[in-house]
Short mmCIF file of C-alpha atoms in Angstrom, two decimals:
data_model
loop_
_atom_site.label_atom_id
_atom_site.label_comp_id
_atom_site.label_asym_id
_atom_site.label_seq_id
_atom_site.Cartn_x
_atom_site.Cartn_y
_atom_site.Cartn_z
CA THR A 115 85.84 57.48 18.13
CA SER A 116 82.98 56.02 20.47
CA PRO A 117 83.63 53.17 23.12
CA PHE A 118 81.53 50.76 20.40
CA GLY A 119 83.64 51.78 17.67
CA ILE A 120 87.02 50.88 19.75
CA TYR A 121 85.74 48.00 20.87
CA MET A 122 84.78 46.56 17.42
CA GLU A 123 88.03 47.40 16.29
CA TYR A 124 90.20 45.72 18.81
CA MET A 125 87.76 42.35 18.23
CA TYR A 126 88.41 42.82 14.46
CA ALA A 127 92.29 42.74 15.20
CA LYS A 128 91.85 39.94 17.33
CA GLY A 129 89.79 38.21 14.68
CA ASP A 130 92.25 38.98 12.13
CA VAL A 131 95.30 37.95 14.33
CA PHE A 132 92.93 34.04 15.00
CA LEU A 133 92.19 33.87 11.16
CA ARG A 134 95.86 34.29 10.58
CA PHE A 135 97.19 31.89 13.57
CA LYS A 136 94.08 29.38 12.39
CA GLY A 137 95.24 29.48 8.96
CA LYS A 138 98.95 29.14 9.75
CA MET A 139 98.12 26.20 12.03
CA LYS A 140 96.28 24.38 9.17
CA GLU A 141 99.13 24.92 6.51
CA LYS A 142 101.23 23.49 9.37
CA ILE A 143 99.01 20.49 9.80
CA LYS A 144 99.00 20.39 6.04
CA GLY A 145 102.75 20.25 5.88
CA LYS A 146 102.90 17.66 8.70
CA LYS A 147 100.38 15.54 6.71
CA ILE A 148 102.71 15.96 3.33
CA VAL A 149 105.97 14.81 5.44
CA VAL A 150 104.23 11.94 6.65
CA VAL A 151 102.31 10.78 3.44
CA ARG A 152 106.14 11.03 1.91
CA LYS A 153 107.78 9.07 4.87
CA MET A 154 104.63 6.43 3.90
CA GLY A 155 105.22 6.67 0.42
CA ILE A 156 108.78 6.18 1.21
CA LEU A 157 108.44 3.03 3.49
CA LEU A 158 106.02 1.88 0.83
CA LEU A 159 108.45 1.50 -1.40
CA MET A 160 111.71 0.41 0.42
CA ALA A 161 108.89 -2.53 1.33
CA ALA A 162 108.63 -3.08 -1.83
CA LEU A 163 111.90 -3.00 -3.07
CA ALA A 164 112.95 -5.44 -0.12
CA GLY A 165 110.26 -7.56 -1.56
CA ILE A 166 111.50 -7.20 -5.12
CA ILE A 167 115.23 -8.19 -3.76
CA VAL A 168 113.79 -11.31 -1.74
CA VAL A 169 112.06 -12.76 -4.39
CA SER A 170 114.89 -12.23 -6.95
CA GLN A 171 117.36 -14.10 -4.29
CA LYS A 172 114.69 -16.75 -4.17
CA THR A 173 114.35 -16.92 -8.32
CA GLY A 174 117.69 -16.98 -8.76
CA GLU A 175 118.06 -19.99 -5.86
CA TYR A 176 115.96 -21.59 -7.81
CA LEU A 177 116.95 -21.21 -11.13
CA ASN A 178 120.25 -22.14 -10.17
CA SER A 179 119.45 -25.55 -8.42
CA ARG A 180 117.43 -26.23 -11.56
CA ASN A 181 120.25 -25.36 -13.83
CA LYS A 182 122.64 -27.70 -11.25
CA LYS A 183 119.99 -30.02 -11.38
CA GLU A 184 119.89 -30.10 -15.33
CA VAL A 185 123.61 -29.86 -15.45
CA GLU A 186 123.81 -33.32 -14.04
CA THR A 187 120.84 -35.12 -15.37
CA SER A 188 123.03 -34.16 -19.01
CA GLY A 189 125.92 -35.28 -16.98
CA LYS A 190 125.06 -38.60 -16.03
CA LEU A 191 122.85 -38.70 -19.80
CA LYS A 192 126.19 -37.88 -21.28
CA GLU A 193 128.08 -40.57 -19.38
CA LYS A 194 125.67 -43.30 -20.20
CA ALA A 195 125.50 -42.38 -24.03
CA GLU A 196 129.75 -42.65 -23.62
CA LYS A 197 129.55 -46.36 -22.03
CA GLU A 198 126.86 -47.40 -24.53
CA GLU A 199 129.12 -45.96 -26.83
CA GLN A 200 132.29 -48.07 -26.17
CA THR A 201 132.57 -51.88 -26.22
CA VAL A 202 135.45 -54.00 -25.50
CA ILE A 203 136.22 -57.15 -27.05
CA LEU A 204 137.68 -59.56 -24.90
CA ASP A 205 139.19 -62.60 -26.26
CA SER A 206 139.86 -66.17 -24.51
CA GLY A 207 142.86 -67.61 -26.04
CA HIS A 208 142.71 -71.01 -27.58
CA GLY A 209 139.59 -73.28 -27.30
CA GLY A 210 138.39 -76.71 -29.10
CA ARG A 211 140.62 -78.47 -30.45
CA ASP A 212 143.58 -76.08 -29.32
CA PRO A 213 144.54 -76.50 -25.57
CA GLY A 214 147.14 -74.05 -25.72
CA LYS A 215 149.66 -74.16 -22.91
CA ILE A 216 149.25 -77.23 -20.64
CA GLY A 217 150.82 -76.73 -17.08
CA THR A 218 153.51 -78.57 -15.18
CA GLN A 219 150.36 -80.18 -13.11
CA GLY A 220 148.06 -80.79 -16.68
CA THR A 221 145.90 -77.34 -16.32
CA LYS A 222 145.16 -76.65 -20.17
CA GLU A 223 145.58 -72.90 -20.90
CA LYS A 224 142.18 -72.76 -22.46
CA GLU A 225 139.87 -72.98 -19.78
CA MET A 226 142.25 -70.95 -17.59
CA ASN A 227 141.82 -68.09 -20.30
CA LEU A 228 137.97 -68.62 -20.23
CA CYS A 229 137.51 -68.56 -16.93
CA ILE A 230 139.55 -65.40 -16.42
CA ALA A 231 137.73 -63.55 -19.38
CA LYS A 232 134.62 -63.82 -17.93
CA LYS A 233 135.38 -62.17 -14.60
CA VAL A 234 136.44 -59.50 -16.67
CA GLU A 235 133.49 -59.26 -18.56
CA ARG A 236 131.61 -59.12 -15.42
CA HIS A 237 133.35 -56.46 -13.70
CA LEU A 238 133.42 -54.11 -17.09
CA LYS A 239 129.52 -55.02 -17.65
CA GLU A 240 128.80 -54.08 -14.27
CA ALA A 241 130.69 -50.20 -15.03
CA GLY A 242 128.34 -50.47 -18.14
CA ILE A 243 130.19 -51.35 -20.86
CA THR A 244 129.49 -53.04 -23.91
CA VAL A 245 131.63 -56.52 -24.01
CA ILE A 246 131.73 -58.95 -26.99
CA MET A 247 133.36 -62.20 -25.84
CA THR A 248 135.00 -63.92 -28.81
CA ARG A 249 133.75 -67.23 -27.09
CA THR A 250 131.36 -68.43 -24.33
CA ASP A 251 132.56 -71.86 -23.66
CA ASP A 252 135.11 -74.70 -24.94
CA ALA A 253 134.26 -74.33 -28.57
CA GLY A 254 136.94 -72.30 -30.51
CA MET A 255 135.55 -69.80 -33.48
CA ALA A 256 137.07 -72.48 -36.40
CA ASP A 257 138.34 -76.05 -36.83
CA SER A 258 141.62 -75.33 -37.30
CA GLN A 259 143.99 -72.62 -35.40
CA VAL A 260 144.99 -70.68 -38.01
CA GLU A 261 141.70 -70.26 -39.13
CA ASP A 262 140.08 -69.84 -35.62
CA LEU A 263 142.71 -66.79 -35.66
CA LYS A 264 141.67 -65.06 -38.79
CA GLU A 265 138.28 -65.26 -37.53
CA ARG A 266 139.31 -63.80 -34.36
CA VAL A 267 141.24 -60.72 -35.87
CA LYS A 268 138.10 -60.50 -38.30
CA LEU A 269 136.01 -60.15 -35.62
CA ILE A 270 137.74 -57.39 -33.98
CA ASN A 271 138.11 -55.84 -37.27
CA GLU A 272 134.28 -55.23 -38.36
CA THR A 273 133.54 -54.63 -34.42
CA LYS A 274 136.03 -51.72 -34.00
CA PRO A 275 136.37 -51.69 -30.39
CA VAL A 276 137.63 -48.89 -28.39
CA LEU A 277 140.30 -51.90 -26.87
CA ALA A 278 140.34 -55.66 -27.68
CA VAL A 279 141.97 -57.78 -24.81
CA SER A 280 143.27 -61.15 -25.36
CA ILE A 281 143.42 -63.42 -21.95
CA HIS A 282 146.86 -65.91 -22.43
CA GLN A 283 148.76 -67.93 -19.62
CA ASN A 284 152.28 -68.21 -20.89
CA SER A 285 155.27 -70.85 -20.51
CA TYR A 286 159.14 -70.97 -20.89
CA PRO A 287 161.83 -73.79 -20.80
CA ASP A 288 163.21 -72.19 -17.60
CA PRO A 289 160.80 -73.19 -14.82
CA SER A 290 161.58 -70.33 -12.19
CA VAL A 291 160.65 -67.47 -14.67
CA PHE A 292 156.85 -66.45 -13.63
CA GLY A 293 154.85 -62.97 -13.35
CA THR A 294 151.82 -61.46 -15.18
CA GLN A 295 153.05 -59.25 -18.45
CA VAL A 296 150.82 -57.37 -20.97
CA PHE A 297 152.25 -57.13 -24.91
CA TYR A 298 150.98 -55.13 -27.33
CA TYR A 299 152.30 -54.42 -31.39
CA THR A 300 155.26 -52.64 -31.64
CA HIS A 301 153.78 -49.55 -33.94
CA SER A 302 150.51 -49.22 -31.90
CA ARG A 303 151.04 -46.24 -29.51
CA GLU A 304 147.48 -46.88 -28.21
CA GLY A 305 148.05 -49.98 -28.20
CA GLU A 306 151.66 -49.07 -25.72
CA ASN A 307 149.42 -46.26 -23.66
CA ALA A 308 146.80 -49.02 -22.61
CA ALA A 309 149.26 -51.64 -22.12
CA LYS A 310 151.29 -49.20 -19.61
CA VAL A 311 147.71 -48.24 -18.09
CA VAL A 312 146.26 -52.03 -17.93
CA GLN A 313 150.19 -52.96 -16.50
CA GLU A 314 149.87 -50.11 -13.83
CA ALA A 315 146.52 -51.26 -12.75
CA LEU A 316 147.36 -55.13 -12.38
CA GLN A 317 150.23 -53.84 -10.11
CA LYS A 318 147.87 -52.57 -7.38
CA VAL A 319 146.05 -55.80 -7.09
CA GLU A 320 149.42 -57.40 -5.04
CA LEU A 321 150.00 -60.06 -7.95
CA GLN A 322 152.94 -62.43 -7.99
CA LYS A 323 154.86 -60.63 -9.74
CA ASN A 324 154.39 -57.90 -12.68
CA ARG A 325 156.68 -57.99 -15.28
CA GLU A 326 157.44 -54.87 -17.69
CA ILE A 327 155.42 -54.01 -20.85
CA LYS A 328 156.70 -55.86 -23.83
CA ALA A 329 156.11 -54.69 -27.77
CA ASN A 330 155.68 -57.45 -30.25
CA ASP A 331 155.82 -56.98 -34.04
CA THR A 332 154.87 -60.97 -35.02
CA TYR A 333 151.97 -61.84 -33.02
CA TYR A 334 149.34 -62.41 -35.90
CA MET A 335 146.69 -61.08 -33.80
CA LEU A 336 148.84 -57.90 -32.83
CA LYS A 337 149.78 -56.96 -36.59
CA LYS A 338 147.03 -57.78 -37.88
CA THR A 339 144.34 -55.71 -36.33
CA GLU A 340 143.38 -52.31 -36.70
CA PRO A 341 141.91 -51.40 -33.23
CA PRO A 342 144.79 -51.33 -30.46
CA VAL A 343 144.80 -55.09 -28.95
CA LEU A 344 146.55 -56.40 -26.01
CA ILE A 345 147.76 -59.78 -24.68
CA VAL A 346 147.93 -59.92 -21.27
CA GLU A 347 149.45 -63.37 -20.29
CA CYS A 348 148.53 -64.02 -16.61
CA GLY A 349 151.20 -65.81 -15.85
CA PHE A 350 153.50 -68.98 -16.31
CA LEU A 351 151.98 -72.26 -16.58
CA SER A 352 155.38 -74.12 -16.36
CA ASN A 353 155.77 -72.22 -13.08
CA SER A 354 153.94 -75.25 -10.56
CA GLU A 355 153.77 -72.51 -8.48
CA GLU A 356 152.25 -69.78 -10.31
CA GLU A 357 150.08 -72.38 -12.01
CA ALA A 358 148.58 -73.40 -8.69
CA LEU A 359 147.68 -69.65 -7.94
CA LEU A 360 145.77 -69.08 -11.18
CA CYS A 361 143.66 -72.46 -10.33
CA GLU A 362 142.86 -70.58 -7.42
CA ASP A 363 139.16 -68.73 -8.26
CA ALA A 364 140.43 -65.54 -5.63
CA TYR A 365 143.85 -65.25 -7.72
CA GLN A 366 141.78 -65.44 -10.53
CA GLU A 367 139.34 -62.47 -9.42
CA LYS A 368 142.63 -60.35 -8.49
CA LEU A 369 143.86 -60.59 -12.01
CA ALA A 370 139.83 -60.04 -13.40
CA GLU A 371 140.03 -56.90 -11.64
CA GLY A 372 143.00 -55.59 -12.43
CA ILE A 373 142.62 -55.92 -16.22
CA ALA A 374 139.10 -54.71 -15.87
CA ASN A 375 140.28 -51.68 -13.82
CA GLY A 376 142.78 -51.29 -16.02
CA ILE A 377 140.34 -51.01 -19.35
CA LEU A 378 138.74 -48.36 -17.74
CA SER A 379 141.23 -46.31 -16.34
CA TYR A 380 142.30 -46.72 -20.42
CA LEU A 381 138.23 -45.52 -21.13
CA GLN A 382 138.66 -42.76 -18.68
CA ILE A 383 135.47 -44.24 -16.55
#
């Protein structure tokens, strides 16, 4: 072999090594590019997933907040509707020609009953309760006592309130007797429950004295009415000390607050 031939063989071999090295380098670079591309793809995928999670959380928070507001609004509307459906009748005992009991100082029961009933009415209306008054002035509902009572009973039975409360003042031969007392119809379980709730509410307003609730099956208004009816005897006009208190506006407010709170508790408001 000539020197030139040897030289050419050498160059050929060197070129082959170079080409193979170049090929390997290309493959290595290509492999690195693939790895980089894969890593970038994974990073982009992770970023997209993170974005989806964040968006999902924000969407969830928004929906929860919206649902909460809807529930609150629905609850308020329901509460308002329930209040609008609940009617209470307040009866101011006596009136017109019938003065009711007369106190030791000449206090007329009919006037005291109306004063307290109007204060109870105010409290109930402020709480959103529909209130019907049997009278708003001195006039009774009929000329005679018998017809007057029948008209009151008729109003209660036709209106069908959730509760009717008749405001009265008591009297007793023994002038030392005093205190507030709630009466209910003996055969009315709802009446008894309502009487307990109202009497408990009256105990919380620090009156002179709170007597035990009492069942009765002889009072015309109690035995002739279909809805539950209470008679609240606010105090004894036959007791001069209690009569003086009953004439005070502040004491009447206490009574009205206690009666109204009792009614609202009974209605679960």
